[in-house]
mmCIF file of C-alpha atoms and ligand atoms in Angstrom:
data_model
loop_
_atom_site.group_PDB
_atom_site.id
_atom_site.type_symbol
_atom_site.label_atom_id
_atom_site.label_comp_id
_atom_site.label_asym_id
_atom_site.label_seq_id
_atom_site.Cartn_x
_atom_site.Cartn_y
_atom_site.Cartn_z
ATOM 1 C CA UNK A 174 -33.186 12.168 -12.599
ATOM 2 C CA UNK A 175 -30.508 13.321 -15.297
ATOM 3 C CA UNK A 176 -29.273 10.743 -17.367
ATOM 4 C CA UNK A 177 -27.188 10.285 -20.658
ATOM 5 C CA UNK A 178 -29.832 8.259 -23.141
ATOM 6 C CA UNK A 179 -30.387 7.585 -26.720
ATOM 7 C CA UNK A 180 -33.704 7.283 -28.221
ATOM 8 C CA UNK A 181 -33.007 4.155 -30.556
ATOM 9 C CA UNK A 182 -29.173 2.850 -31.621
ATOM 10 C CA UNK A 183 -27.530 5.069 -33.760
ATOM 11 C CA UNK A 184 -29.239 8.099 -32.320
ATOM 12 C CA UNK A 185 -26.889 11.236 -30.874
ATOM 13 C CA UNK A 186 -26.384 10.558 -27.010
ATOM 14 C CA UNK A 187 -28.158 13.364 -24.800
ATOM 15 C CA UNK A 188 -29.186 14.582 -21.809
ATOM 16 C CA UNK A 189 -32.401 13.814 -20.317
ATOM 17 C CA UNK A 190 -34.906 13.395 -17.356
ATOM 18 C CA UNK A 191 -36.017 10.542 -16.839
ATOM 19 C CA UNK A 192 -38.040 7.986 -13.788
ATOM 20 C CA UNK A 193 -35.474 7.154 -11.142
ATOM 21 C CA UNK A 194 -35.417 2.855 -10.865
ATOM 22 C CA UNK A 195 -36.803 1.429 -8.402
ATOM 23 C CA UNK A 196 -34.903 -1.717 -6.983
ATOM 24 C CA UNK A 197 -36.876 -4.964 -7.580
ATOM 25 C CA UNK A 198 -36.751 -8.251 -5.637
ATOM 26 C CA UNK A 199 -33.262 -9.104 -5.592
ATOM 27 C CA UNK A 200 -31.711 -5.447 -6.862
ATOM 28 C CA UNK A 201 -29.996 -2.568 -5.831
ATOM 29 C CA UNK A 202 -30.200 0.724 -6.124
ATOM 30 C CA UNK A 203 -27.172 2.920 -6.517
ATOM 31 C CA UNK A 204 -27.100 6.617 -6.230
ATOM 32 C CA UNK A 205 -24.061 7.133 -8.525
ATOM 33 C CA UNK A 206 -21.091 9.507 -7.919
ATOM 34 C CA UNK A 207 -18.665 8.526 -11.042
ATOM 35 C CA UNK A 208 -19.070 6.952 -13.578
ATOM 36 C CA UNK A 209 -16.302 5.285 -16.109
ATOM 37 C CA UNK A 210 -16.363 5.804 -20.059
ATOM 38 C CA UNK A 211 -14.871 2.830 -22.845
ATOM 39 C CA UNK A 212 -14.788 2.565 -26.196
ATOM 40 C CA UNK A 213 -17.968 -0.233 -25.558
ATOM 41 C CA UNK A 214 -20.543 3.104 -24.658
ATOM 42 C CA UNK A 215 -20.574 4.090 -28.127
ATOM 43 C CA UNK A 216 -20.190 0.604 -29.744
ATOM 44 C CA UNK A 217 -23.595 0.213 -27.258
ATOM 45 C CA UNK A 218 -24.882 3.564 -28.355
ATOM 46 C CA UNK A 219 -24.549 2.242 -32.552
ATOM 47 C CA UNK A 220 -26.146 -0.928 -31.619
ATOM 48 C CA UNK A 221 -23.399 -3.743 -30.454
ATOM 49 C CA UNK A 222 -26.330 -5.696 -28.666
ATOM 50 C CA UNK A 223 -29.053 -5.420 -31.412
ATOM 51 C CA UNK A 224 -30.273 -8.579 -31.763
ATOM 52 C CA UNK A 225 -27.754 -10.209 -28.636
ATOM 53 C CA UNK A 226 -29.489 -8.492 -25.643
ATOM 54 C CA UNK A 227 -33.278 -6.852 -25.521
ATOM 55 C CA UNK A 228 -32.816 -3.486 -24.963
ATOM 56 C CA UNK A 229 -35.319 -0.800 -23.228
ATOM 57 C CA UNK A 230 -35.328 2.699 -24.819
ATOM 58 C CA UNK A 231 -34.566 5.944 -23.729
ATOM 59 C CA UNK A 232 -31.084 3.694 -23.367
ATOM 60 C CA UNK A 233 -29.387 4.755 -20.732
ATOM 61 C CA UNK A 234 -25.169 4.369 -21.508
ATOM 62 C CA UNK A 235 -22.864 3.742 -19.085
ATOM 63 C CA UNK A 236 -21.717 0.237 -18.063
ATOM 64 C CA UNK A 237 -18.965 1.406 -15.301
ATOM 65 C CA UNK A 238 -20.087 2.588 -11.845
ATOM 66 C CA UNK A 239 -19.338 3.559 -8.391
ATOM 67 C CA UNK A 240 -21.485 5.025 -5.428
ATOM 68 C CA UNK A 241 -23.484 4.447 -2.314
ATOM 69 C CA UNK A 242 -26.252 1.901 -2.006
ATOM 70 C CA UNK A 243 -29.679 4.253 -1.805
ATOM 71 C CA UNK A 244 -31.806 1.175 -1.447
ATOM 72 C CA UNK A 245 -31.971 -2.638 -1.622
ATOM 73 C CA UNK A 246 -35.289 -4.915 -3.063
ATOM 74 C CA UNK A 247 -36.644 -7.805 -1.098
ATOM 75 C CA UNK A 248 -34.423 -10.878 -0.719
ATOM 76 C CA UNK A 249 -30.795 -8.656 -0.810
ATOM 77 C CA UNK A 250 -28.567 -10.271 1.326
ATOM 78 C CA UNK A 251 -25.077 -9.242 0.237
ATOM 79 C CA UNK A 252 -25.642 -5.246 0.629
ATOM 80 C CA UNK A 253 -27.400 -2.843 2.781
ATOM 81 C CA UNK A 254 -27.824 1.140 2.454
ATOM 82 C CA UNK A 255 -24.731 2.999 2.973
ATOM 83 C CA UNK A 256 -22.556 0.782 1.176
ATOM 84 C CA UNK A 257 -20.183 2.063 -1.062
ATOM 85 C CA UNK A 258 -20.023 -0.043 -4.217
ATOM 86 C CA UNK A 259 -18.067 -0.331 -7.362
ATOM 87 C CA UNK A 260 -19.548 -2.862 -10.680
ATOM 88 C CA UNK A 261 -20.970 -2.901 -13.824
ATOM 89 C CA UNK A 262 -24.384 -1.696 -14.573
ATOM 90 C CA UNK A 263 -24.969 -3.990 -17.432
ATOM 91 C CA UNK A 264 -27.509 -6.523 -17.571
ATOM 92 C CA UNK A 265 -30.455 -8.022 -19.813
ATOM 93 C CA UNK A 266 -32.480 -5.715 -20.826
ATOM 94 C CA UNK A 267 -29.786 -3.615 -21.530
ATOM 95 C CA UNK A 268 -30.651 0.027 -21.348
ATOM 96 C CA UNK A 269 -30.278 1.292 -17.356
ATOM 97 C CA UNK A 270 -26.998 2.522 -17.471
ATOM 98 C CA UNK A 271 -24.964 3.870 -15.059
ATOM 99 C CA UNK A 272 -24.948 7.369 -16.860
ATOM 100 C CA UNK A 273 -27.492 8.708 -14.289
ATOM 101 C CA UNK A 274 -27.936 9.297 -11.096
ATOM 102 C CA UNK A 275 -29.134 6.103 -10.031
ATOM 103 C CA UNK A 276 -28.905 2.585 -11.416
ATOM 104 C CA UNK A 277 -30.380 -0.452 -10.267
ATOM 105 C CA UNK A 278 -28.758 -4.119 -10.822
ATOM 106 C CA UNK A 279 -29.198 -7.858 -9.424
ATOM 107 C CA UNK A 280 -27.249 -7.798 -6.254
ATOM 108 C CA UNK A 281 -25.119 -11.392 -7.998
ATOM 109 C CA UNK A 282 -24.145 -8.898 -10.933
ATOM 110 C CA UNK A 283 -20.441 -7.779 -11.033
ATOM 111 C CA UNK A 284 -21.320 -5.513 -7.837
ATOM 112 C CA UNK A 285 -18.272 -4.903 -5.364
ATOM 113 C CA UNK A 286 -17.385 -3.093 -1.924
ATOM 114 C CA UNK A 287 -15.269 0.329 -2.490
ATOM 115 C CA UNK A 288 -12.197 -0.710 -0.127
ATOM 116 C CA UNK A 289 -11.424 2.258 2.486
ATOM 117 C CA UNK A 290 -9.248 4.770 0.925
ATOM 118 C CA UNK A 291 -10.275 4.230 -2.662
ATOM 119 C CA UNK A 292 -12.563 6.777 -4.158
ATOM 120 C CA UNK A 293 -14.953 6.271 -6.127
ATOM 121 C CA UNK A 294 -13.915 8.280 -8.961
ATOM 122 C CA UNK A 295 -10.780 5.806 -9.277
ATOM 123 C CA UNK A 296 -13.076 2.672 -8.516
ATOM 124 C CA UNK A 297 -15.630 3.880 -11.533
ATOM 125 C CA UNK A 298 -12.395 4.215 -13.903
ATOM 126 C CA UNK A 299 -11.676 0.193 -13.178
ATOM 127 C CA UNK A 300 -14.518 -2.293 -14.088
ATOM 128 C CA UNK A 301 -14.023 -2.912 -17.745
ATOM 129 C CA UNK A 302 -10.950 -1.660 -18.555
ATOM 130 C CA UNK A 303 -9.184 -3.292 -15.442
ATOM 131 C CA UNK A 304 -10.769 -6.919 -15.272
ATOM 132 C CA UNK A 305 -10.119 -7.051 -18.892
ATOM 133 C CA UNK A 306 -6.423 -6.416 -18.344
ATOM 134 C CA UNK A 307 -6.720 -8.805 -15.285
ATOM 135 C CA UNK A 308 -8.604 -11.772 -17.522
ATOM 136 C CA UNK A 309 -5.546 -10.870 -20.145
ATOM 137 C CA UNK A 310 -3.019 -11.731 -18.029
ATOM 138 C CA UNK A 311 -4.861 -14.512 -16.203
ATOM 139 C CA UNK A 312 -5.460 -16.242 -19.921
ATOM 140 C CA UNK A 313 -1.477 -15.941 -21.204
ATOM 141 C CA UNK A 314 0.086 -17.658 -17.723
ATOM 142 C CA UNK A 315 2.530 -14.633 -17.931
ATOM 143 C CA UNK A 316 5.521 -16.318 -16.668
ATOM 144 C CA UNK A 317 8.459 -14.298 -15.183
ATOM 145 C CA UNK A 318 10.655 -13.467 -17.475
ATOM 146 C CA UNK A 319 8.736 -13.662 -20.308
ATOM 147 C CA UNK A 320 8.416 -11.111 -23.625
ATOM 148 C CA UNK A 321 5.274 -9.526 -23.645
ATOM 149 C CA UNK A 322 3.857 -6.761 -26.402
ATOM 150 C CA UNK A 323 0.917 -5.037 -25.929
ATOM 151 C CA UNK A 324 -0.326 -2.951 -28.629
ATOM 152 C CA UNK A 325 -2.856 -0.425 -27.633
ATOM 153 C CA UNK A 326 -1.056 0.183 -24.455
ATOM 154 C CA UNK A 327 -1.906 3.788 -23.122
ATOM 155 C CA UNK A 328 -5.333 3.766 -23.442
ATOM 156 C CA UNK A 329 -7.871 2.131 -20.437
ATOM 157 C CA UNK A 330 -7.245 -1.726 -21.061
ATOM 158 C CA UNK A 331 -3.679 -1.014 -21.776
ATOM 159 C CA UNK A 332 -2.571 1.170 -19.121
ATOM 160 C CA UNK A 333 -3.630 -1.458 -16.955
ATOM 161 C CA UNK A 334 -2.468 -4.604 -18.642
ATOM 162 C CA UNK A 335 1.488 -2.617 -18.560
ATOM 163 C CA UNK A 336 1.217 -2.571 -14.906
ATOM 164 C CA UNK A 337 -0.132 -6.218 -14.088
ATOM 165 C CA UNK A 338 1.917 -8.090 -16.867
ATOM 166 C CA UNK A 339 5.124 -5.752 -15.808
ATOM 167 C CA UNK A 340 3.819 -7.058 -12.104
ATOM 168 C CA UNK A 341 3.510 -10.616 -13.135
ATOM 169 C CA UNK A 342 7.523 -10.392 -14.157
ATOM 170 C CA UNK A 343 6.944 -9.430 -17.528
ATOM 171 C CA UNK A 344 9.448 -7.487 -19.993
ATOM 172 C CA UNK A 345 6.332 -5.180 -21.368
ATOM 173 C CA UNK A 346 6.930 -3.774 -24.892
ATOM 174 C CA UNK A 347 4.709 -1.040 -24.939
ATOM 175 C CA UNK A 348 3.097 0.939 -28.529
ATOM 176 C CA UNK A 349 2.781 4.790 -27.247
ATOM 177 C CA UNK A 350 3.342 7.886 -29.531
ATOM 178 C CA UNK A 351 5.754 10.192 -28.241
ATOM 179 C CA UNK A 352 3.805 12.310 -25.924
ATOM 180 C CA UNK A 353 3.062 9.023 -23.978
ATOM 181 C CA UNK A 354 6.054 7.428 -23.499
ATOM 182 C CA UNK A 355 7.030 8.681 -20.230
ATOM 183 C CA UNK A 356 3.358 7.475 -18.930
ATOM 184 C CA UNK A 357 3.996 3.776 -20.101
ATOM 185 C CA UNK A 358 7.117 3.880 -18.949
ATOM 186 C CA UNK A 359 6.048 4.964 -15.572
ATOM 187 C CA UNK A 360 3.321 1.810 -15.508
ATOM 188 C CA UNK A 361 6.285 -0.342 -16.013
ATOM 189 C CA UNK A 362 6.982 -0.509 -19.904
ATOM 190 C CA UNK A 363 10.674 -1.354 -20.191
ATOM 191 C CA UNK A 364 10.314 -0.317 -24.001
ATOM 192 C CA UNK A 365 8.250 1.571 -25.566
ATOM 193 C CA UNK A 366 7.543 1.718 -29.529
ATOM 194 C CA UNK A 367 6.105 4.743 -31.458
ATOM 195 C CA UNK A 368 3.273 2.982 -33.505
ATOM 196 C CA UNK A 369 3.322 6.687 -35.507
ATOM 197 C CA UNK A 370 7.138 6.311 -36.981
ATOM 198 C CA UNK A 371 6.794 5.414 -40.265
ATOM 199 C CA UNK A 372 9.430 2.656 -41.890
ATOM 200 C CA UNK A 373 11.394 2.367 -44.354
ATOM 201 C CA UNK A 374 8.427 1.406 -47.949
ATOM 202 C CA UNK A 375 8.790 -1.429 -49.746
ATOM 203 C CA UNK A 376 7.474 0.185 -53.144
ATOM 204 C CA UNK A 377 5.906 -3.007 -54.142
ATOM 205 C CA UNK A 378 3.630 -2.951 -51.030
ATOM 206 C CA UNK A 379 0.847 -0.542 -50.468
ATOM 207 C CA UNK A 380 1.784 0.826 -46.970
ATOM 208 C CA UNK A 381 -1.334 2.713 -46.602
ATOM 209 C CA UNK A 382 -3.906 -0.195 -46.264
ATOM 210 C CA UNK A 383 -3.179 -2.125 -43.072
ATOM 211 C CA UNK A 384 -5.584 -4.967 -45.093
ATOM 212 C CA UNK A 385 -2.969 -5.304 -47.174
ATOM 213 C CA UNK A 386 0.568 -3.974 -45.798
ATOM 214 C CA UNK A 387 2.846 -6.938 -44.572
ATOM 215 C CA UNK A 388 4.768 -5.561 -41.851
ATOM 216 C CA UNK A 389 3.257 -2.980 -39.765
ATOM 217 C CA UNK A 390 5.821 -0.204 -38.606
ATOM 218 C CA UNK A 391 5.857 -1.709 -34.799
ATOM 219 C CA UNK A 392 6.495 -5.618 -36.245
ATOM 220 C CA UNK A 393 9.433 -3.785 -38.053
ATOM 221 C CA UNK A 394 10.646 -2.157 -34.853
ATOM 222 C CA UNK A 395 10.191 -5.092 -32.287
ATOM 223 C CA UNK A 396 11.349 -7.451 -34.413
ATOM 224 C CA UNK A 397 14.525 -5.538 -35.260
ATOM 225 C CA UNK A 398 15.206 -5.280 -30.876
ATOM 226 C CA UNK A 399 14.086 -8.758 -30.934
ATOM 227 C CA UNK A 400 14.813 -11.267 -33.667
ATOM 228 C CA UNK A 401 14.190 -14.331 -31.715
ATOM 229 C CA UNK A 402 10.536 -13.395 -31.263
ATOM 230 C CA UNK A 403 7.757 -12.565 -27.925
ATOM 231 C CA UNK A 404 6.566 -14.917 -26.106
ATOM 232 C CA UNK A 405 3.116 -12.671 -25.810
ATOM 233 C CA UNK A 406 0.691 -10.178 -27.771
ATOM 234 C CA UNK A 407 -2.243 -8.243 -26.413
ATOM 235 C CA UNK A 408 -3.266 -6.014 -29.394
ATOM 236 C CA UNK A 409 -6.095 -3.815 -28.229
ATOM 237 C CA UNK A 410 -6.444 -2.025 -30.959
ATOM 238 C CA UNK A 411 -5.528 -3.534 -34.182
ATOM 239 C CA UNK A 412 -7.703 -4.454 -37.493
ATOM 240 C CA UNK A 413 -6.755 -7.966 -39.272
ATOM 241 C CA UNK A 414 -3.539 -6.649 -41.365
ATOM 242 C CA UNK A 415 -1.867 -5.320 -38.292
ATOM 243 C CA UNK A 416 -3.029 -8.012 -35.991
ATOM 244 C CA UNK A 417 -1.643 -10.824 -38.641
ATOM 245 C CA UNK A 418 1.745 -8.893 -38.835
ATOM 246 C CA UNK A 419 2.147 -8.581 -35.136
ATOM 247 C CA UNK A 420 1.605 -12.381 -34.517
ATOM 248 C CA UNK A 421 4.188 -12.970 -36.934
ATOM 249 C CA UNK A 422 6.628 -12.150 -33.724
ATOM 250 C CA UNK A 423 5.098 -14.713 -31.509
ATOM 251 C CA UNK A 424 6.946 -17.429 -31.075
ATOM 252 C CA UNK A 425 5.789 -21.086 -31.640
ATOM 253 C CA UNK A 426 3.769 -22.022 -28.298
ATOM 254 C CA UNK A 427 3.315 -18.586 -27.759
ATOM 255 C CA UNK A 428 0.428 -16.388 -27.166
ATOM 256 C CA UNK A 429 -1.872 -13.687 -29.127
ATOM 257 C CA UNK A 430 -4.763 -12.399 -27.818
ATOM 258 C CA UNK A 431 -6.784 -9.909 -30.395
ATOM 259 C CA UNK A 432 -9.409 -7.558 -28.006
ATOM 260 C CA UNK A 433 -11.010 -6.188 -31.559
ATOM 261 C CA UNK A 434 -12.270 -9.514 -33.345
ATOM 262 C CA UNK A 435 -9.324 -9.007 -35.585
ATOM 263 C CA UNK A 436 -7.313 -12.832 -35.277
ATOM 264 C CA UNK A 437 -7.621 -15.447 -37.449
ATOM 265 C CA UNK A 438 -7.459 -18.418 -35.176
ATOM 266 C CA UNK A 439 -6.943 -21.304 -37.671
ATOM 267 C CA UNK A 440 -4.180 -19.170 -38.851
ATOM 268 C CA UNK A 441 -2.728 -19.119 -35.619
ATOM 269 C CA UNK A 442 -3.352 -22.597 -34.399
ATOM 270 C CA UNK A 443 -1.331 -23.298 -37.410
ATOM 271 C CA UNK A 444 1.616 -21.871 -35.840
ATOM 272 C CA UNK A 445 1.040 -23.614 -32.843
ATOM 273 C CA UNK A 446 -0.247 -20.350 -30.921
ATOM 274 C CA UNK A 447 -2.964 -19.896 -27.844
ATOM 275 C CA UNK A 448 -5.479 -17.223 -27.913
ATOM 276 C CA UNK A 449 -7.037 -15.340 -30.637
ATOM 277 C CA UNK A 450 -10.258 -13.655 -30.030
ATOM 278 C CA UNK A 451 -10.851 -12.366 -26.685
ATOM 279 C CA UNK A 452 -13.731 -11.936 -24.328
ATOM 280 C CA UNK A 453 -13.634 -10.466 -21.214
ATOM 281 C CA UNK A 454 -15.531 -12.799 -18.724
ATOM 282 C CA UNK A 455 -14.543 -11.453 -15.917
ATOM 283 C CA UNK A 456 -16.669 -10.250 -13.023
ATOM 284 C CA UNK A 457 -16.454 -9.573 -9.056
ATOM 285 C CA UNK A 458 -13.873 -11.896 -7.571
ATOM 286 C CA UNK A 459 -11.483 -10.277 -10.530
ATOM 287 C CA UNK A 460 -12.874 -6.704 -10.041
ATOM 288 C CA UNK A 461 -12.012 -7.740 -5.716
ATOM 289 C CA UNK A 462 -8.871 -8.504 -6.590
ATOM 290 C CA UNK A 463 -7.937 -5.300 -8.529
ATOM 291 C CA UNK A 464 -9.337 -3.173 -5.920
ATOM 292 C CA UNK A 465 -7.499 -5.033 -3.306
ATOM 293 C CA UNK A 466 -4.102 -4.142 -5.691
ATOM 294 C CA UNK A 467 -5.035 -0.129 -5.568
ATOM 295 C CA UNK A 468 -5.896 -0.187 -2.068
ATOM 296 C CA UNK A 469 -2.582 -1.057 -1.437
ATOM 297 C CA UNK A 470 -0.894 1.162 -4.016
ATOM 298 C CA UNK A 471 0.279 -1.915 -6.303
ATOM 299 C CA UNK A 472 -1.628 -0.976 -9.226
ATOM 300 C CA UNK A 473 -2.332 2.861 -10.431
ATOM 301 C CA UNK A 474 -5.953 3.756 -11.730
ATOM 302 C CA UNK A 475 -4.657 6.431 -14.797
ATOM 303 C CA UNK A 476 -7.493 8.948 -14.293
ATOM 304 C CA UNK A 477 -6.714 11.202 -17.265
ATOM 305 C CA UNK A 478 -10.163 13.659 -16.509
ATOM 306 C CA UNK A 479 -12.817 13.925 -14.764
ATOM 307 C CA UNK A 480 -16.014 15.707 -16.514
ATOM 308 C CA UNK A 481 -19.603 16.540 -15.808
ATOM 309 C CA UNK A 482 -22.053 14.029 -16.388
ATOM 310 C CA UNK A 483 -23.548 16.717 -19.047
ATOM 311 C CA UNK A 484 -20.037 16.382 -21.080
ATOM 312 C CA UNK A 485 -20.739 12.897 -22.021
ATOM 313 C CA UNK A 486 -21.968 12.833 -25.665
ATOM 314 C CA UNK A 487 -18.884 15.627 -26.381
ATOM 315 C CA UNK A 488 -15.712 12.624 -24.655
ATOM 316 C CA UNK A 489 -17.676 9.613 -26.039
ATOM 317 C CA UNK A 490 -15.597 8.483 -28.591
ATOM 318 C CA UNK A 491 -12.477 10.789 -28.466
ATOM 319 C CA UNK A 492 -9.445 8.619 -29.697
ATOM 320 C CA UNK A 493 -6.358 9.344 -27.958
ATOM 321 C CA UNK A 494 -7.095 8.164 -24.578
ATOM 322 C CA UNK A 495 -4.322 8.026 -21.892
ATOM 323 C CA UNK A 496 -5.679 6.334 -19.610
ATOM 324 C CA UNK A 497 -9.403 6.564 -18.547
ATOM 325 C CA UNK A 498 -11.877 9.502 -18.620
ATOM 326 C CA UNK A 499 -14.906 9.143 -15.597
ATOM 327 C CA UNK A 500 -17.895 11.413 -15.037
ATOM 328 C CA UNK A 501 -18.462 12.833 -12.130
ATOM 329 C CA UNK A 502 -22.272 13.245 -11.301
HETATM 330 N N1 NAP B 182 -13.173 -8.039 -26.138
HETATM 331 C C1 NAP B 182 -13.340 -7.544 -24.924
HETATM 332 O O1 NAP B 182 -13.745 -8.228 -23.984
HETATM 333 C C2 NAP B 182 -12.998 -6.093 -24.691
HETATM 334 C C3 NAP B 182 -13.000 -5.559 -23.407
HETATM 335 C C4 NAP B 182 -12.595 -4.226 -23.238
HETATM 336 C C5 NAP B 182 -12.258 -3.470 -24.344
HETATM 337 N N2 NAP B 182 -12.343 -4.030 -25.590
HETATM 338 C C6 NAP B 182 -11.974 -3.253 -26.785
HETATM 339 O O2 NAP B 182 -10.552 -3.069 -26.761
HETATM 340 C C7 NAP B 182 -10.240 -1.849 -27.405
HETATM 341 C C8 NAP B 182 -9.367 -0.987 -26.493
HETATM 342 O O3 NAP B 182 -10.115 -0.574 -25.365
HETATM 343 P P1 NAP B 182 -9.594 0.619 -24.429
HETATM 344 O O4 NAP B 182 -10.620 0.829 -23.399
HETATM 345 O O5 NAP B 182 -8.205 0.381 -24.006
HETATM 346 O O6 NAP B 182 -9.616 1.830 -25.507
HETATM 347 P P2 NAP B 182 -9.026 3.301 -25.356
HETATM 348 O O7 NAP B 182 -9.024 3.696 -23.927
HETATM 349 O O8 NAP B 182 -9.730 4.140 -26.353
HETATM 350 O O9 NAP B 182 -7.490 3.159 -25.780
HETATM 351 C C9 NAP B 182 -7.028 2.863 -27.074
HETATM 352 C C10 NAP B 182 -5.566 3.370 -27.129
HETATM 353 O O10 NAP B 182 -4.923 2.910 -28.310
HETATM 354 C C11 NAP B 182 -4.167 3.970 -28.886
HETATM 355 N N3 NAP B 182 -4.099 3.668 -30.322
HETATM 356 C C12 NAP B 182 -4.975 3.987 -31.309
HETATM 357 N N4 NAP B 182 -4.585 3.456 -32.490
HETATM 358 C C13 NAP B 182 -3.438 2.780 -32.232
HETATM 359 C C14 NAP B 182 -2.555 2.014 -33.045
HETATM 360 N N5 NAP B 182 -2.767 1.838 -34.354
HETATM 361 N N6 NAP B 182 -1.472 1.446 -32.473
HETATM 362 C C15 NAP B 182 -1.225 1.604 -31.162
HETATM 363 N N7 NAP B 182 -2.025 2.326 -30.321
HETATM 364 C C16 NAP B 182 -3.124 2.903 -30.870
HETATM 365 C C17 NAP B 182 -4.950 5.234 -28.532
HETATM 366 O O11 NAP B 182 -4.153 6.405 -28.418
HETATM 367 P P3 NAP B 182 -3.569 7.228 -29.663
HETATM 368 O O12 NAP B 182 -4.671 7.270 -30.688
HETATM 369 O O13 NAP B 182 -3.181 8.588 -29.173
HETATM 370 O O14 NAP B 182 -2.362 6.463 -30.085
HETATM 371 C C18 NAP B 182 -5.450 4.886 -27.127
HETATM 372 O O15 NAP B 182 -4.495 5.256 -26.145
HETATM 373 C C19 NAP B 182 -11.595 -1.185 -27.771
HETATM 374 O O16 NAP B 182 -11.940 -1.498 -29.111
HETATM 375 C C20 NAP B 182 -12.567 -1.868 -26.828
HETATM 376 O O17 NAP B 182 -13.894 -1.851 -27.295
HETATM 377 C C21 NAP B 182 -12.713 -5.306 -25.787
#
């Protein structure tokens, strides 16, 4: 079957042909139509799980996933051939991705019916990017109401996250260069802040290095349309200058969640602030409950293309995502 592997981490991602799984006791096999791409494929790709996870080589990428059950192992209760399914094709040893044709996983791993009416290219765009917007929003107790920034905001996670914190009664502060302000605003941003816009330099400060820079050019902004503060950050994106500077608008008893290892926790804690570091630990009931939100047209999958399995090495890693990219295969 054709797949998107690399030989060892670091390697270039390719095409190759390689055995189709076969699903063992307890498995699944899926015969993939679409499959969804995040920033985690390449982070994979360089080695993320080196030492964390064993891995099997030719490494097949992919973690997102939707198709049609082509076969179940002995003992699989929950799903039977035909099925159309939705889930992540990640588990130990990693390497049997659902960049290919067909992917087996345990039938308890984050494995979910396609609702009627969803396709499966939108279902493949939703696994990580969507239940880590859900667990977001599930961890800060948005309350109605409530000032919420995210940072980050029109690419996978965050064109998600706008729609279920606006959803949760949020007033959603949203970071988007100019070309994407319409889109955030259409997820339900109520402002929007152009991360790109430069401020006014302090010429003692070195405005250049973000390690170093006090105030990034969005703290500047949101604190100047807000003096009294946020009650909530979800920075997506930031390193530990930026993320430090944003926090600084959280209110005491507030909330900052950092989806990039960037917080400093004790420094937060010290300001009386929940979160810091965040893990998505999220898996079917959340990915249910999303699906059950696009089936009925409360929540918008952003599908911003659709390529050939082949074109996967070529959009791996492309910056400027609005919304999500999914192969088609
Ligand atoms: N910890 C976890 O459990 C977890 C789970 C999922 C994802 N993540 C991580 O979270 C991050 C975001 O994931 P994603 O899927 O949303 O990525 P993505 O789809 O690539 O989106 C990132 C977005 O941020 C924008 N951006 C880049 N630099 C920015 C800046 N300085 N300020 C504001 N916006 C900026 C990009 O567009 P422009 O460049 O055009 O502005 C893009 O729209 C990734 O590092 C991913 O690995 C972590």
């Amino acid at each position: 079957m054709r797949a998107i592997v690399v030989q060892k981490f670091g390697a270039t991602p390719e095409l190759a042909d390689v055995p189709v799984p076969v699903a063992g006791p307890g498995e699944v096999q899926v015969a993939l139509d679409a499959a969804g791409v995040n920033p985690f494929d390449l982070k994979m790709a360089d080695g993320i799980l080196k030492g964390k996870m064993p891995t099997d080589f030719p490494m097949i990428l992919g973690v997102d996933g939707a198709g049609t059950v082509s076969a179940v192992g002995t003992g699989v209760t929950k799903f039977t051939v035909g099925d159309k399914v939705v889930g992540k094709f990640l588990t130990a040893p990693a390497g049997h991705g659902s960049w290919a044709q067909y992917a087996t996983v345990p039938e308890d791993a984050t494995l979910v019916p396609i609702p009627d009416g969803v396709t499966t290219v939108t279902a493949a765009a939703l696994p990580v990017a969507g239940i880590t917007a859900q667990d977001l929003v599930d961890a800060a107790r948005i309350q109605p109401g409530q000032t919420v920034l995210i940072v980050g905001a029109t690419g996978g996670v965050g064109s998600f996250l706008v729609q279920l914190a606006n959803i949760a009664g949020a007033h959603v502060i949203a970071t988007a260069r100019g070309d994407a302000t319409d889109q955030v605003a259409r997820l339900g941003a109520a402002e929007t802040v152009d991360y790109t816009r430069t401020r006014p330099t302090d010429p003692n400060v070195d405005d250049h290095d973000p390690a170093t820079r006090q105030d990034s050019s969005v703290t500047a902004a949101v604190r100047f349309t807000h003096p009294d503060g946020i009650d909530v950050l979800f920075d997506l994106v930031s390193a530990a200058g930026d993320f430090a500077s944003h926090a600084t608008l959280v209110r005491q008893g507030g909330h900052a969640y950092s989806t990039t290892w960037a917080a400093d926790e004790a420094a937060l804690r010290a300001r009386d602030i929940t979160g810091g570091n965040f893990e998505s630990k999220g898996r079917s009931p959340e990915l249910s409950r999303l699906l059950s939100r696009v089936a009925a047209g409360d929540v918008v999958v952003p599908v911003q293309m659709t390529v050939p399995l082949e074109a996967a090495p070529a959009v791996l890693g492309q910056g400027s995502a609005r919304g999500k990219t999914v192969l088609a295969i």
